[in-house]
CSV table of C-alpha atoms in Angstrom, one decimal:
chain,number,residue,atom,x,y,z
A,9,UNK,CA,119.8,92.9,90.9
A,10,UNK,CA,120.1,90.8,87.7
A,11,UNK,CA,118.3,92.0,84.5
A,12,UNK,CA,115.2,89.5,84.2
A,13,UNK,CA,114.2,90.8,87.8
A,14,UNK,CA,114.8,94.8,86.9
A,15,UNK,CA,112.2,93.7,84.5
A,16,UNK,CA,110.3,92.1,86.4
A,17,UNK,CA,110.0,94.8,89.4
A,18,UNK,CA,108.9,97.0,85.8
A,19,UNK,CA,106.1,94.5,84.1
A,20,UNK,CA,105.2,94.3,88.1
A,21,UNK,CA,105.4,98.2,89.1
A,22,UNK,CA,104.9,101.1,87.2
A,23,UNK,CA,106.5,104.8,87.9
A,24,UNK,CA,105.9,107.9,86.9
A,25,UNK,CA,106.3,111.5,88.3
A,26,UNK,CA,106.2,110.3,92.4
A,27,UNK,CA,103.2,107.7,91.2
A,28,UNK,CA,103.5,103.6,92.4
A,29,UNK,CA,100.9,101.9,89.7
A,30,UNK,CA,100.4,98.5,91.3
A,31,UNK,CA,99.7,97.1,87.4
A,32,UNK,CA,97.6,93.9,88.9
A,33,UNK,CA,95.3,95.9,91.2
A,34,UNK,CA,94.9,98.9,88.8
A,35,UNK,CA,96.2,100.3,91.8
A,36,UNK,CA,98.2,104.1,91.8
A,37,UNK,CA,99.3,106.0,95.2
A,38,UNK,CA,101.1,108.9,95.7
A,39,UNK,CA,102.6,110.3,99.5
A,40,UNK,CA,103.7,112.8,100.6
A,41,UNK,CA,102.2,115.8,99.0
A,42,UNK,CA,102.1,118.2,101.3
A,43,UNK,CA,99.9,120.6,100.3
A,44,UNK,CA,100.6,124.2,101.5
A,45,UNK,CA,104.0,123.8,101.6
A,46,UNK,CA,104.7,126.9,98.6
A,47,UNK,CA,102.7,129.2,101.9
A,48,UNK,CA,105.6,127.8,104.8
A,49,UNK,CA,108.2,128.0,102.1
A,50,UNK,CA,106.5,131.7,101.4
A,51,UNK,CA,106.1,132.2,105.5
A,52,UNK,CA,110.1,131.5,105.7
A,53,UNK,CA,111.1,134.0,102.5
A,54,UNK,CA,110.9,132.6,99.3
A,55,UNK,CA,108.4,135.0,97.4
A,56,UNK,CA,109.1,134.2,94.7
A,57,UNK,CA,105.6,132.1,92.7
A,58,UNK,CA,105.8,128.4,93.1
A,59,UNK,CA,103.3,127.7,92.0
A,60,UNK,CA,101.8,125.0,94.0
A,61,UNK,CA,98.3,123.9,92.8
A,62,UNK,CA,99.1,124.4,88.9
A,63,UNK,CA,101.9,122.0,88.9
A,64,UNK,CA,100.4,119.0,91.1
A,65,UNK,CA,97.2,118.9,89.5
A,66,UNK,CA,99.7,119.0,86.5
A,67,UNK,CA,101.0,115.8,88.0
A,68,UNK,CA,98.3,114.2,88.5
A,69,UNK,CA,97.0,115.3,85.6
A,70,UNK,CA,99.5,113.2,84.3
A,71,UNK,CA,99.1,110.1,86.1
A,72,UNK,CA,95.3,109.4,85.6
A,73,UNK,CA,96.8,110.3,82.0
A,74,UNK,CA,98.9,107.1,82.1
A,75,UNK,CA,97.8,104.4,84.4
A,76,UNK,CA,93.9,105.5,84.9
A,77,UNK,CA,92.5,103.5,87.9
A,78,UNK,CA,90.7,102.5,89.6
A,79,UNK,CA,91.6,103.2,92.8
A,80,UNK,CA,94.1,106.2,93.5
A,81,UNK,CA,94.9,106.1,97.1
A,82,UNK,CA,96.5,109.6,98.7
A,83,UNK,CA,98.9,107.9,101.6
A,84,UNK,CA,99.3,110.4,103.7
A,85,UNK,CA,100.9,114.2,105.2
A,86,UNK,CA,97.8,114.9,102.5
A,87,UNK,CA,99.1,118.8,104.4
A,88,UNK,CA,102.1,120.1,105.0
A,89,UNK,CA,101.2,121.9,108.0
A,90,UNK,CA,100.7,120.3,111.4
A,91,UNK,CA,97.9,123.0,112.6
A,92,UNK,CA,96.4,125.4,110.6
A,93,UNK,CA,95.0,124.9,107.1
A,94,UNK,CA,95.1,127.6,105.3
A,95,UNK,CA,91.5,129.3,102.5
A,96,UNK,CA,93.7,128.6,100.1
A,97,UNK,CA,94.8,125.2,100.9
A,98,UNK,CA,92.4,123.8,101.4
A,99,UNK,CA,90.6,124.9,98.7
A,100,UNK,CA,94.6,123.3,95.7
A,101,UNK,CA,93.1,120.2,98.3
A,102,UNK,CA,89.6,119.8,97.7
A,103,UNK,CA,90.0,121.7,93.9
A,104,UNK,CA,92.7,118.1,93.6
A,105,UNK,CA,90.1,115.9,94.7
A,106,UNK,CA,87.3,116.6,92.8
A,107,UNK,CA,90.0,115.7,89.5
A,108,UNK,CA,91.0,112.3,91.4
A,109,UNK,CA,87.4,111.6,92.3
A,110,UNK,CA,85.5,112.5,88.1
A,111,UNK,CA,88.6,109.8,87.3
A,112,UNK,CA,88.4,106.8,90.6
A,113,UNK,CA,88.5,105.8,93.8
A,114,UNK,CA,90.0,108.1,96.2
A,115,UNK,CA,91.6,107.4,99.1
A,116,UNK,CA,92.6,109.2,101.8
A,117,UNK,CA,94.9,108.2,104.0
A,118,UNK,CA,96.2,110.1,107.4
A,119,UNK,CA,99.6,110.8,108.2
A,120,UNK,CA,101.6,112.3,110.3
A,121,UNK,CA,101.2,116.0,109.6
A,122,UNK,CA,96.9,115.5,108.7
A,123,UNK,CA,96.1,116.0,112.0
A,124,UNK,CA,92.9,118.2,110.9
A,125,UNK,CA,92.3,115.9,107.6
A,126,UNK,CA,89.4,113.7,109.7
A,127,UNK,CA,87.4,117.7,110.6
A,128,UNK,CA,88.3,119.1,106.2
A,129,UNK,CA,87.7,115.5,104.1
A,130,UNK,CA,86.2,112.7,106.6
A,131,UNK,CA,86.2,109.6,105.7
A,132,UNK,CA,89.9,108.7,106.0
A,133,UNK,CA,91.7,106.2,107.3
A,134,UNK,CA,95.2,104.5,108.3
A,135,UNK,CA,96.0,101.7,106.0
A,136,UNK,CA,94.3,100.3,103.1
A,137,UNK,CA,94.4,96.4,102.4
A,138,UNK,CA,93.6,95.7,97.8
A,139,UNK,CA,94.9,91.9,96.2
A,140,UNK,CA,97.6,91.4,98.7
A,141,UNK,CA,99.0,95.1,99.1
A,142,UNK,CA,99.4,96.9,102.2
A,143,UNK,CA,99.5,100.8,102.2
A,144,UNK,CA,100.2,102.5,105.1
A,145,UNK,CA,102.3,106.7,105.4
A,146,UNK,CA,105.0,104.5,107.6
A,147,UNK,CA,105.2,106.8,110.6
A,148,UNK,CA,103.6,104.3,113.0
A,149,UNK,CA,104.9,100.1,113.4
A,150,UNK,CA,102.1,97.7,110.7
A,151,UNK,CA,102.4,94.0,112.1
A,152,UNK,CA,99.3,91.9,109.9
A,153,UNK,CA,100.6,93.1,106.3
A,154,UNK,CA,100.8,92.1,102.7
A,155,UNK,CA,103.3,94.1,100.1
A,156,UNK,CA,104.0,97.3,102.5
A,157,UNK,CA,103.7,100.6,100.3
A,158,UNK,CA,104.3,103.3,102.5
A,159,UNK,CA,105.8,106.8,103.1
A,160,UNK,CA,106.9,109.4,105.7
A,161,UNK,CA,110.7,109.1,104.6
A,162,UNK,CA,111.2,111.4,101.4
A,163,UNK,CA,114.1,109.5,99.7
A,164,UNK,CA,116.6,111.0,97.4
A,165,UNK,CA,119.5,109.9,95.7
A,166,UNK,CA,122.4,111.9,95.2
A,167,UNK,CA,124.0,111.1,91.8
A,168,UNK,CA,126.9,113.1,89.9
A,169,UNK,CA,126.7,115.7,92.7
A,170,UNK,CA,122.5,116.0,91.0
A,171,UNK,CA,119.1,115.4,94.0
A,172,UNK,CA,116.5,112.2,92.4
A,173,UNK,CA,113.5,111.7,94.5
A,174,UNK,CA,113.5,107.9,94.8
A,175,UNK,CA,111.3,105.1,95.5
A,176,UNK,CA,113.2,102.3,97.1
A,177,UNK,CA,111.7,98.9,96.9
A,178,UNK,CA,112.9,95.8,99.3
A,179,UNK,CA,112.3,92.0,97.7
A,180,UNK,CA,111.2,90.3,100.8
A,181,UNK,CA,113.0,92.7,103.2
A,182,UNK,CA,109.5,93.0,106.4
A,183,UNK,CA,108.6,90.2,107.3
A,184,UNK,CA,109.2,88.3,104.5
A,185,UNK,CA,106.9,90.5,102.7
A,186,UNK,CA,108.8,93.0,99.6
A,187,UNK,CA,108.0,97.1,100.8
A,188,UNK,CA,108.3,99.1,98.4
A,189,UNK,CA,108.8,103.6,99.5
A,190,UNK,CA,107.6,106.6,98.8
A,191,UNK,CA,109.5,109.7,97.8
A,192,UNK,CA,107.8,112.8,98.1
A,193,UNK,CA,105.2,114.4,95.5
A,194,UNK,CA,105.4,117.4,95.8
A,195,UNK,CA,108.3,118.3,93.8
A,196,UNK,CA,108.7,121.8,96.6
A,197,UNK,CA,110.3,118.5,99.3
A,198,UNK,CA,113.6,118.3,97.9
A,199,UNK,CA,114.0,115.3,100.3
A,200,UNK,CA,116.9,113.4,102.1
A,201,UNK,CA,119.8,111.4,100.5
A,202,UNK,CA,119.7,108.4,101.4
A,203,UNK,CA,123.2,107.4,100.0
A,204,UNK,CA,125.2,106.3,103.6
A,205,UNK,CA,120.8,105.8,104.7
A,206,UNK,CA,121.4,103.2,108.1
A,207,UNK,CA,117.9,101.8,109.3
A,208,UNK,CA,119.0,104.3,112.0
A,209,UNK,CA,118.4,106.9,110.2
A,210,UNK,CA,114.5,106.4,109.0
A,211,UNK,CA,111.5,108.1,110.3
A,212,UNK,CA,109.3,105.7,110.1
A,213,UNK,CA,109.7,102.9,113.0
A,214,UNK,CA,109.1,99.7,109.4
A,215,UNK,CA,112.3,101.3,108.1
A,216,UNK,CA,114.9,101.1,111.6
A,217,UNK,CA,114.3,96.8,111.4
A,218,UNK,CA,114.9,96.7,107.6
A,219,UNK,CA,118.8,96.3,105.6
A,220,UNK,CA,118.5,99.2,104.2
A,221,UNK,CA,121.6,97.9,101.9
A,222,UNK,CA,119.5,95.5,100.9
A,223,UNK,CA,117.1,98.1,99.6
A,224,UNK,CA,117.4,98.9,95.7
A,225,UNK,CA,116.5,103.0,94.6
A,226,UNK,CA,114.1,103.1,91.4
A,227,UNK,CA,115.0,106.8,89.7
A,228,UNK,CA,113.1,109.0,86.6
A,229,UNK,CA,116.0,110.1,84.6
A,230,UNK,CA,114.4,112.0,81.4
A,231,UNK,CA,111.9,109.9,80.7
A,232,UNK,CA,113.3,106.3,81.8
A,233,UNK,CA,112.9,104.4,84.8
A,234,UNK,CA,116.4,103.5,85.8
A,235,UNK,CA,116.6,100.3,88.2
A,236,UNK,CA,119.8,100.8,90.3
A,237,UNK,CA,121.6,99.0,92.4
A,238,UNK,CA,120.7,97.7,95.3
A,239,UNK,CA,122.0,101.2,98.3
A,240,UNK,CA,125.5,98.8,99.2
A,241,UNK,CA,126.2,98.0,95.8
A,242,UNK,CA,126.1,102.4,95.7
A,243,UNK,CA,128.7,102.5,98.5
A,244,UNK,CA,131.1,100.2,96.7
A,245,UNK,CA,131.9,101.9,93.9
A,246,UNK,CA,130.6,105.4,95.6
């Protein structure tokens, strides 16, 4: 991507702490919050304090302060567990939801993990459309849509043996429409390294039809947003 196109991308979108902000729509999106991941890790034997609720709330507070959105979308896999939501997980969810709703409209999109979400929250949806943008979780194919914003795959890129959660941007990537793939919002999720990923390696049926080499990682490094070359170019110089 040229320097001018990179500037255009950053003019169009804000990227901050795992959140995407669509500037001209005052629309903020995060995906794969996975509330309850800390609890699942404790059950697997990690007994040191993970402070999930405090960390998630701090991130949401910072995002609200940075972007002041009119609409905030939680784009699926809001909960981590498929089959149960503990009292602590429900309380964390309700605390986050209450905080967001004091500032803006909140949209809850059901993801593949969110079998319990409708019973707990009500008013959930499978997609959200606004101003030429379509937000879906990404676990199902989509026919008619605008610029797509999806989650589900938890992309991360490895640079000098360090792993960074990343967004993926694809210009005209899906039926001539642009695509943004979200990283996992929960910092306890390490992400899935996509340096050498092919379309068939992704979980999302949407991404399986995309030229993965043309996707462009966007990462935050020391508070700066860095737009990297398309994956095909990164592979050539790896």
